mmCIF file of C-alpha atoms in Angstrom:
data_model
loop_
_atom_site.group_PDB
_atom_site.id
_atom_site.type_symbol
_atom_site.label_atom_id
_atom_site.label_comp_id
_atom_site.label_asym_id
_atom_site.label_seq_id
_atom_site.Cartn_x
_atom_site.Cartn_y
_atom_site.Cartn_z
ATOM 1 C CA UNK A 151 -170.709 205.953 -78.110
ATOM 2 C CA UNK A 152 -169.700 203.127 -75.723
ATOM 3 C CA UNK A 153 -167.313 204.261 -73.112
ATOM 4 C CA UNK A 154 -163.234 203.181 -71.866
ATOM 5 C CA UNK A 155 -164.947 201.670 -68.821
ATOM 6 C CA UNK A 156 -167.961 199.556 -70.429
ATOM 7 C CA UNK A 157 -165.486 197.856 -73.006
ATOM 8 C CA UNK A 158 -163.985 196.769 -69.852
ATOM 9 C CA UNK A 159 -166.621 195.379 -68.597
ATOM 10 C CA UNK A 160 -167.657 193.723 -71.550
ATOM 11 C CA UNK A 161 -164.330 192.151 -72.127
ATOM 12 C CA UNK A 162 -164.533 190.972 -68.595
ATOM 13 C CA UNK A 163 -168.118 189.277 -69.071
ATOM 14 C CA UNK A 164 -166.776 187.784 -72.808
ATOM 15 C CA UNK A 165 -163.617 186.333 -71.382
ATOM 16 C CA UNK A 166 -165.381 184.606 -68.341
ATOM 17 C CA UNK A 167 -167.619 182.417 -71.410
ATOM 18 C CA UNK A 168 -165.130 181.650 -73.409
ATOM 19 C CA UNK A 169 -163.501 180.058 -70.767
ATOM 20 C CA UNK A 170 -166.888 178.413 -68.990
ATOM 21 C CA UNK A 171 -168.142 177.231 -72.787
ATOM 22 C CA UNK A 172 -164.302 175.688 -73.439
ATOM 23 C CA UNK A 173 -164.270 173.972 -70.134
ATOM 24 C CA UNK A 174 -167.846 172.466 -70.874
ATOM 25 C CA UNK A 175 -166.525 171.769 -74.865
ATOM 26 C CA UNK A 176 -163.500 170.276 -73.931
ATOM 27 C CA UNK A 177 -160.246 171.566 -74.847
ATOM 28 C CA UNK A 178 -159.793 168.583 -78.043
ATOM 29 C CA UNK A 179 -163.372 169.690 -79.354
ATOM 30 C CA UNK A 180 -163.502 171.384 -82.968
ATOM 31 C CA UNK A 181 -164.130 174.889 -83.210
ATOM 32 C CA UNK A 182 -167.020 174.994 -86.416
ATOM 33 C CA UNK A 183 -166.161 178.596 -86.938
ATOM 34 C CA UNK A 184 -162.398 177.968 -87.045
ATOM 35 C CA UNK A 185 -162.199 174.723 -88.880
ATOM 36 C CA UNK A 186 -158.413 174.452 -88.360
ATOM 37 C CA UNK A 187 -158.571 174.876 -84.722
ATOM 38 C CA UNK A 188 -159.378 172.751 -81.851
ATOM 39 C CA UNK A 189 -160.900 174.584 -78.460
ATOM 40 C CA UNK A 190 -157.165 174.269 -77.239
ATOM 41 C CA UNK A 191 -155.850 176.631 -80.432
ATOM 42 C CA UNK A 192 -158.181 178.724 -79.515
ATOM 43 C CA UNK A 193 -157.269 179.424 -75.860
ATOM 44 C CA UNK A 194 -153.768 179.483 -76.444
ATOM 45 C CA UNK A 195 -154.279 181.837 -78.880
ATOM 46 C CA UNK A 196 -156.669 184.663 -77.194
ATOM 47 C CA UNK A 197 -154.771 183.776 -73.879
ATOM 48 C CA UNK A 198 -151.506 185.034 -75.752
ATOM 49 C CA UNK A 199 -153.105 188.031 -77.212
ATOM 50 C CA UNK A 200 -154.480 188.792 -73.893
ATOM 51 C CA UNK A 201 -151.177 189.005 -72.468
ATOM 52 C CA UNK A 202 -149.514 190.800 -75.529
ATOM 53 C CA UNK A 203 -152.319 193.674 -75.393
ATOM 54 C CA UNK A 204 -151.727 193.515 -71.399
ATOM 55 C CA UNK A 205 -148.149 194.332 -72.231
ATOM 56 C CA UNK A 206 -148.351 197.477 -73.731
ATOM 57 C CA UNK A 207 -150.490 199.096 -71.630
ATOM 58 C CA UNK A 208 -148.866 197.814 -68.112
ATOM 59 C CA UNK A 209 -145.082 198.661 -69.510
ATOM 60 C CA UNK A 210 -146.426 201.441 -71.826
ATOM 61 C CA UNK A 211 -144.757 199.968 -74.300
ATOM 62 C CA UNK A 212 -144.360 202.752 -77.096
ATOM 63 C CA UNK A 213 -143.286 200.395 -79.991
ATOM 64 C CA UNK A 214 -144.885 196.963 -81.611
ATOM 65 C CA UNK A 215 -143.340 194.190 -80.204
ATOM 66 C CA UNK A 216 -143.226 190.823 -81.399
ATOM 67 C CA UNK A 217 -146.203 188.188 -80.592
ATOM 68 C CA UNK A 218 -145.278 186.253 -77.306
ATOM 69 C CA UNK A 219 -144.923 182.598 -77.817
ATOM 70 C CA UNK A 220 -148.090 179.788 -77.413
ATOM 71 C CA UNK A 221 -148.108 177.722 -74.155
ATOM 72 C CA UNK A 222 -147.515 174.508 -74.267
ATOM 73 C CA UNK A 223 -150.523 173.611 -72.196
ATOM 74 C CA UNK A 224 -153.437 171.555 -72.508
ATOM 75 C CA UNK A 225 -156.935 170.712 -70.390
ATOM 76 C CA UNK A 226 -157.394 172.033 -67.193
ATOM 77 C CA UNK A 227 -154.059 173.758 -67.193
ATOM 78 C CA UNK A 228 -154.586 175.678 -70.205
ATOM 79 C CA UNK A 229 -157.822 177.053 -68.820
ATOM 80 C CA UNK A 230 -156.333 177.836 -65.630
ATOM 81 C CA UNK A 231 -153.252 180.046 -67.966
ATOM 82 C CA UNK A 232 -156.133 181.377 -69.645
ATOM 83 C CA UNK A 233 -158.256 183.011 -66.934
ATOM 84 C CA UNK A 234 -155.150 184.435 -65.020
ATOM 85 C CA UNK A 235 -153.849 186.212 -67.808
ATOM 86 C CA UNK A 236 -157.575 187.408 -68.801
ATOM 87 C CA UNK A 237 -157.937 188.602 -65.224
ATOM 88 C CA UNK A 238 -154.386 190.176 -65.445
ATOM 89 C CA UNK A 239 -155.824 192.383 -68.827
ATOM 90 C CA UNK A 240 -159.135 193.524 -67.402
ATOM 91 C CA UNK A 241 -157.063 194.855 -63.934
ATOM 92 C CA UNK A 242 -154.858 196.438 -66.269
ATOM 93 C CA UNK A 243 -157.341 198.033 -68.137
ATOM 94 C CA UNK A 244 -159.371 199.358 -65.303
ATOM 95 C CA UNK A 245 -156.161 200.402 -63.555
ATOM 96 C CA UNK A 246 -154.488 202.547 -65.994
ATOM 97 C CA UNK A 247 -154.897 206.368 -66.160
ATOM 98 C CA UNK A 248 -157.016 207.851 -69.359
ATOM 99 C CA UNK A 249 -153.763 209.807 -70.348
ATOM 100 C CA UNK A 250 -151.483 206.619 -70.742
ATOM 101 C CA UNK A 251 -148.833 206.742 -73.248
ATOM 102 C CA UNK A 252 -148.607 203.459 -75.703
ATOM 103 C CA UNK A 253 -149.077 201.716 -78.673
ATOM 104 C CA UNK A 254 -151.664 200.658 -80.547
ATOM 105 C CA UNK A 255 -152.507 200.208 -84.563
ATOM 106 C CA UNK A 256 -155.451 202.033 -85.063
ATOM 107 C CA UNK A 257 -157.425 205.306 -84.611
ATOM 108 C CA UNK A 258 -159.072 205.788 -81.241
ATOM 109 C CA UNK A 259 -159.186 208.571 -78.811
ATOM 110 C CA UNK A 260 -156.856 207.040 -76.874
ATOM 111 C CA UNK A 261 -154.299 204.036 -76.447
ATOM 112 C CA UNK A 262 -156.154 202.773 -73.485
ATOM 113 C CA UNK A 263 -159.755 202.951 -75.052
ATOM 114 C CA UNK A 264 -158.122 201.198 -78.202
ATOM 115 C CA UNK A 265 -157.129 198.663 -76.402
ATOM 116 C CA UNK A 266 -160.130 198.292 -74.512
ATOM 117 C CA UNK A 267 -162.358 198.360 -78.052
ATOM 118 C CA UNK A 268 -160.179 196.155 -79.658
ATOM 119 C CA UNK A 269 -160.022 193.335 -76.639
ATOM 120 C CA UNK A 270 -163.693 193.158 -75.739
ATOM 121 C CA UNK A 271 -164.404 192.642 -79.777
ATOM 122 C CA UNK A 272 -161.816 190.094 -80.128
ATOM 123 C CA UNK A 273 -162.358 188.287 -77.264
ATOM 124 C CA UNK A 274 -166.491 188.528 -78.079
ATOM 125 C CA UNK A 275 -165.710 186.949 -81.363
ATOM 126 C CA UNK A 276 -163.937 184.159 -80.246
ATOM 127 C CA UNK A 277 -166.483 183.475 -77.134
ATOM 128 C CA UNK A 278 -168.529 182.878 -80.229
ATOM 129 C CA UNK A 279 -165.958 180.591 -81.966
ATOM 130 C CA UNK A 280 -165.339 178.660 -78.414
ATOM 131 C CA UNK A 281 -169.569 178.090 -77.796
ATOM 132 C CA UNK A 282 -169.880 176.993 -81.293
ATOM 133 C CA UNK A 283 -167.327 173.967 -80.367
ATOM 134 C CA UNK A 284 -170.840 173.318 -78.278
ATOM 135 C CA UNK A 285 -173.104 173.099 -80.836
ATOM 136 C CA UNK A 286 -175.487 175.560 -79.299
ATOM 137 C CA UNK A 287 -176.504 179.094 -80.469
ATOM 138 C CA UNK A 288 -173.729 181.581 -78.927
ATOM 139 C CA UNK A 289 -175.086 183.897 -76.119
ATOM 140 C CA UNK A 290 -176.852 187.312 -77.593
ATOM 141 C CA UNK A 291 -174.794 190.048 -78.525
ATOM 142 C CA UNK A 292 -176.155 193.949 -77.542
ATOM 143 C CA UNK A 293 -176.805 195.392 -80.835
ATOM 144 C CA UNK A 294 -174.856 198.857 -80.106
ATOM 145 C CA UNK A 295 -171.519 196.740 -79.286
ATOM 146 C CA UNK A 296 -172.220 194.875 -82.398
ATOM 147 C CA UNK A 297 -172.740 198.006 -84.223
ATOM 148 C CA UNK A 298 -169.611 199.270 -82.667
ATOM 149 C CA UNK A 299 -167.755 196.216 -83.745
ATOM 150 C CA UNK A 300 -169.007 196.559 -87.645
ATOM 151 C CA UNK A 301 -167.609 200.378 -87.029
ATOM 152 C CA UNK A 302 -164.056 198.961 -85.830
ATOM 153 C CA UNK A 303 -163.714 196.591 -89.079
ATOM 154 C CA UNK A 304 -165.277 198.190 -91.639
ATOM 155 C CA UNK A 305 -163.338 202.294 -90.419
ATOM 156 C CA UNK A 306 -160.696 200.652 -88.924
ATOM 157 C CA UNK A 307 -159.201 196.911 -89.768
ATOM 158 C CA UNK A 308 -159.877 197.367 -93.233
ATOM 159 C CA UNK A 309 -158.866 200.785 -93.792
ATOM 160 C CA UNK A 310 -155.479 199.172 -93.203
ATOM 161 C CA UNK A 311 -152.570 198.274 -96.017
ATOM 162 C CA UNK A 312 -153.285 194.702 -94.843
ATOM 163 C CA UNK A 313 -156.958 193.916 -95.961
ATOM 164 C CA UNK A 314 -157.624 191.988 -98.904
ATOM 165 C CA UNK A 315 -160.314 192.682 -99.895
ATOM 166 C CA UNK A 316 -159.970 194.346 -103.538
ATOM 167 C CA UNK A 317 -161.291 194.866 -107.042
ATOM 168 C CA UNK A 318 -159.705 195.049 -110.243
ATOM 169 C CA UNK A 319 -163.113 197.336 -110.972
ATOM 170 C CA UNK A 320 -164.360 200.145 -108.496
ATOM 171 C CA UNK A 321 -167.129 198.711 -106.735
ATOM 172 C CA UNK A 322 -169.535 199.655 -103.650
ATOM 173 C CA UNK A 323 -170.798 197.407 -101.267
ATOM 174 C CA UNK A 324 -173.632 199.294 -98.452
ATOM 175 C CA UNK A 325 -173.870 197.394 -95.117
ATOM 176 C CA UNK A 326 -176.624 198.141 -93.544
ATOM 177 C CA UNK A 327 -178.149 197.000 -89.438
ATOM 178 C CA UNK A 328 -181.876 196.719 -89.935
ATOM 179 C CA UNK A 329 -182.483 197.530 -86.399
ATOM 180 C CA UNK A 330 -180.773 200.648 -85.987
ATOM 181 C CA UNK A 331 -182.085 203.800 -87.615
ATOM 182 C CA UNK A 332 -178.201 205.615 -88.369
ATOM 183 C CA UNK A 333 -176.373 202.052 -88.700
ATOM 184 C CA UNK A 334 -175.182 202.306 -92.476
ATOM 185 C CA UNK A 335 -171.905 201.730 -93.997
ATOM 186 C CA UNK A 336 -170.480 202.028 -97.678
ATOM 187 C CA UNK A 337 -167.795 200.702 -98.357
ATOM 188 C CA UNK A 338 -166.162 201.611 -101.577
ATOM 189 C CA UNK A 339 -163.857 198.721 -103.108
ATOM 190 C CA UNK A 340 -161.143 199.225 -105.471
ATOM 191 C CA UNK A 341 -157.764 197.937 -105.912
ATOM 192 C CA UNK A 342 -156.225 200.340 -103.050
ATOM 193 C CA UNK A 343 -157.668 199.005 -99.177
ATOM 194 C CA UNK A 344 -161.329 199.386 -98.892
ATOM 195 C CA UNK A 345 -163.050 203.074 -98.145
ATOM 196 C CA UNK A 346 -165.581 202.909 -95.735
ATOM 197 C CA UNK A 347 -167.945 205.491 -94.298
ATOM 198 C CA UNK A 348 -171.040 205.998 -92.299
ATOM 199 C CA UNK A 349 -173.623 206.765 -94.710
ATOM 200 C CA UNK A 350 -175.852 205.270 -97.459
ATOM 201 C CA UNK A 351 -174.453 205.470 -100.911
ATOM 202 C CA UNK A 352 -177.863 204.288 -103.197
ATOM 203 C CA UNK A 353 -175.573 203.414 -105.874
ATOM 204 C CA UNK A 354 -174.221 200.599 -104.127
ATOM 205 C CA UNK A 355 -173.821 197.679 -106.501
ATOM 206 C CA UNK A 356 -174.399 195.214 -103.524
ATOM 207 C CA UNK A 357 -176.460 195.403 -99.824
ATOM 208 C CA UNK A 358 -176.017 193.159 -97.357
ATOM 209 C CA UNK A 359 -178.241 193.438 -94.218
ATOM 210 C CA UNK A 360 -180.044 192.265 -91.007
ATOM 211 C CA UNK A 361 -179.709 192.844 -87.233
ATOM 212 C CA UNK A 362 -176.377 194.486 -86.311
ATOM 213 C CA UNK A 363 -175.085 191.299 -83.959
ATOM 214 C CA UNK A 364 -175.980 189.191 -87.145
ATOM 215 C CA UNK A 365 -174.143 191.103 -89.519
ATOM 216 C CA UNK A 366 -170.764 191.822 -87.025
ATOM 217 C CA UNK A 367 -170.475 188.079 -86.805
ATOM 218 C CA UNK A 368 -171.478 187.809 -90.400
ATOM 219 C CA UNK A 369 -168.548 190.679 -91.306
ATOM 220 C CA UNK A 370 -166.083 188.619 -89.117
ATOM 221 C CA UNK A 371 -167.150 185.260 -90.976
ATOM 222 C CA UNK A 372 -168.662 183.260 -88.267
ATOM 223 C CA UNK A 373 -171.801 182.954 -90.117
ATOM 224 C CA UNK A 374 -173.539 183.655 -93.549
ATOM 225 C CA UNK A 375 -174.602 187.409 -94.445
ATOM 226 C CA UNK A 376 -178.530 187.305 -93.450
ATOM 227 C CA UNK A 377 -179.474 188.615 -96.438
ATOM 228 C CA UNK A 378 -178.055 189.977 -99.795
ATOM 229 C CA UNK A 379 -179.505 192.035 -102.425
ATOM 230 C CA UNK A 380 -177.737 193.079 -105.686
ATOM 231 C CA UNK A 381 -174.924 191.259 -107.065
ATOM 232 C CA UNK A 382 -173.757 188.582 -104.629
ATOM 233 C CA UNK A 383 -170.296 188.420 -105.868
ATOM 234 C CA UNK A 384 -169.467 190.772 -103.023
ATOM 235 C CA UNK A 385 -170.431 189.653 -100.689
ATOM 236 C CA UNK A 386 -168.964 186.574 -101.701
ATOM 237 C CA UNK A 387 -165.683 188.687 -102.305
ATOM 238 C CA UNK A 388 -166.135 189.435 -98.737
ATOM 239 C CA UNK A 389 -166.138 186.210 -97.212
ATOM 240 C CA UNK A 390 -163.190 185.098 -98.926
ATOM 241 C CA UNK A 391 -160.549 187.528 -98.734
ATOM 242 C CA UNK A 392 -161.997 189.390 -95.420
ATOM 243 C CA UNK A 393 -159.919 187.488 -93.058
ATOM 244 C CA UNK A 394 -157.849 189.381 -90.316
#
């Protein structure tokens, strides 16, 4: 179990690349993994939710509020917006007391070490979205974050109303990290929000597997499953409608 206080760090470390690999990509590079987005729509973007995640915990905010605005900011300005408000989450984070009072939108121990979880994975993914805009390999990912991360989406993001991923047929896909011994997931599809657990169902109609930082960036669609066995319509099913 990775503790309050390592997320921190972690989303400190992740946060300090994205912003060194958008500075060196420029902020009008394309972002491969985001076809839609330029490096600029991608700082805006984690810069905003940076500063909405700050706000809860700093004002322990108690309700959802609404997503702040996008800066209208580009180049070195935009990176400069970006690391402040970065900075300002990671102080906040470290700062606040274990017992704080706040919301958040999904299971966790506590509001603080949700929001500590759920910043250091987002802003890890889109490190990797901003280095791709390099066209080099993104910077290694420890394997019990990344099995930490597949934990979040598979128990958590997609346990919610939201996900899309369905079938008209109950079906069972197993996820499984070659390169951890305990690091398997079935997930049990249906037309009600996926079921997932930690354990190996060997009735699974579909496996996808390989090392647990390849399949977390895999599960969040920044790259292809590295391998599938069984009936690839899955994990095709997964690709398209697992977007958060």
């Amino acid at each position: 179990m990775i503790e309050t206080a390592r997320f921190v760090e972690i989303l400190d470390t992740e946060g300090q690349l994205l912003a060194a690999a958008a500075e060196q990509a420029g902020t009008g590079a394309k972002v491969p993994t985001c076809p839609d987005w330029q490096v600029r729509d991608l700082v805006r973007h984690v810069g905003a939710v940076h500063r909405w995640a700050t706000s809860y915990v700093a004002e322990r905010r108690t309700s959802p509020q609404r997503f702040g605005g996008l800066p209208d900011l580009d180049g070195s300005a935009l990176l400069t917006w970006f690391r402040e408000g970065h900075r300002t989450l990671v102080d906040t984070l470290a700062a606040a007391p274990p017992d704080i009072e706040c919301w958040s939108f999904m299971p966790a121990s506590s509001p603080l070490a949700f929001w500590a979880r759920r910043q250091a994975h987002e802003t890890t993914v889109h490190r990797v979205d901003a280095q791709s805009a390099l066209g080099t390999a993104p910077s290694p990912l420890d394997p019990d974050f990344a099995t930490d991360g597949i934990d979040e989406l598979l128990l958590g993001f997609h346990a919610r109303a939201k996900s899309q991923v369905r079938t008209d047929e109950p079906r069972v896909l197993r996820v499984r990290a070659t390169d951890r011994d305990d690091a398997v997931w079935t997930v049990r599809l249906s037309s009600e929000p996926p079921a997932a657990e930690r354990t190996a169902d060997p009735e699974a109609d579909c496996e996808v597997r390989g090392p647990a930082a390849a399949l977390y960036l895999s599960l969040w669609n920044r790259q292809p499953f590295p391998a599938v066995s069984g009936d690839p319509a899955l994990a095709a099913l997964w690709q398209e409608k697992s977007a958060v």
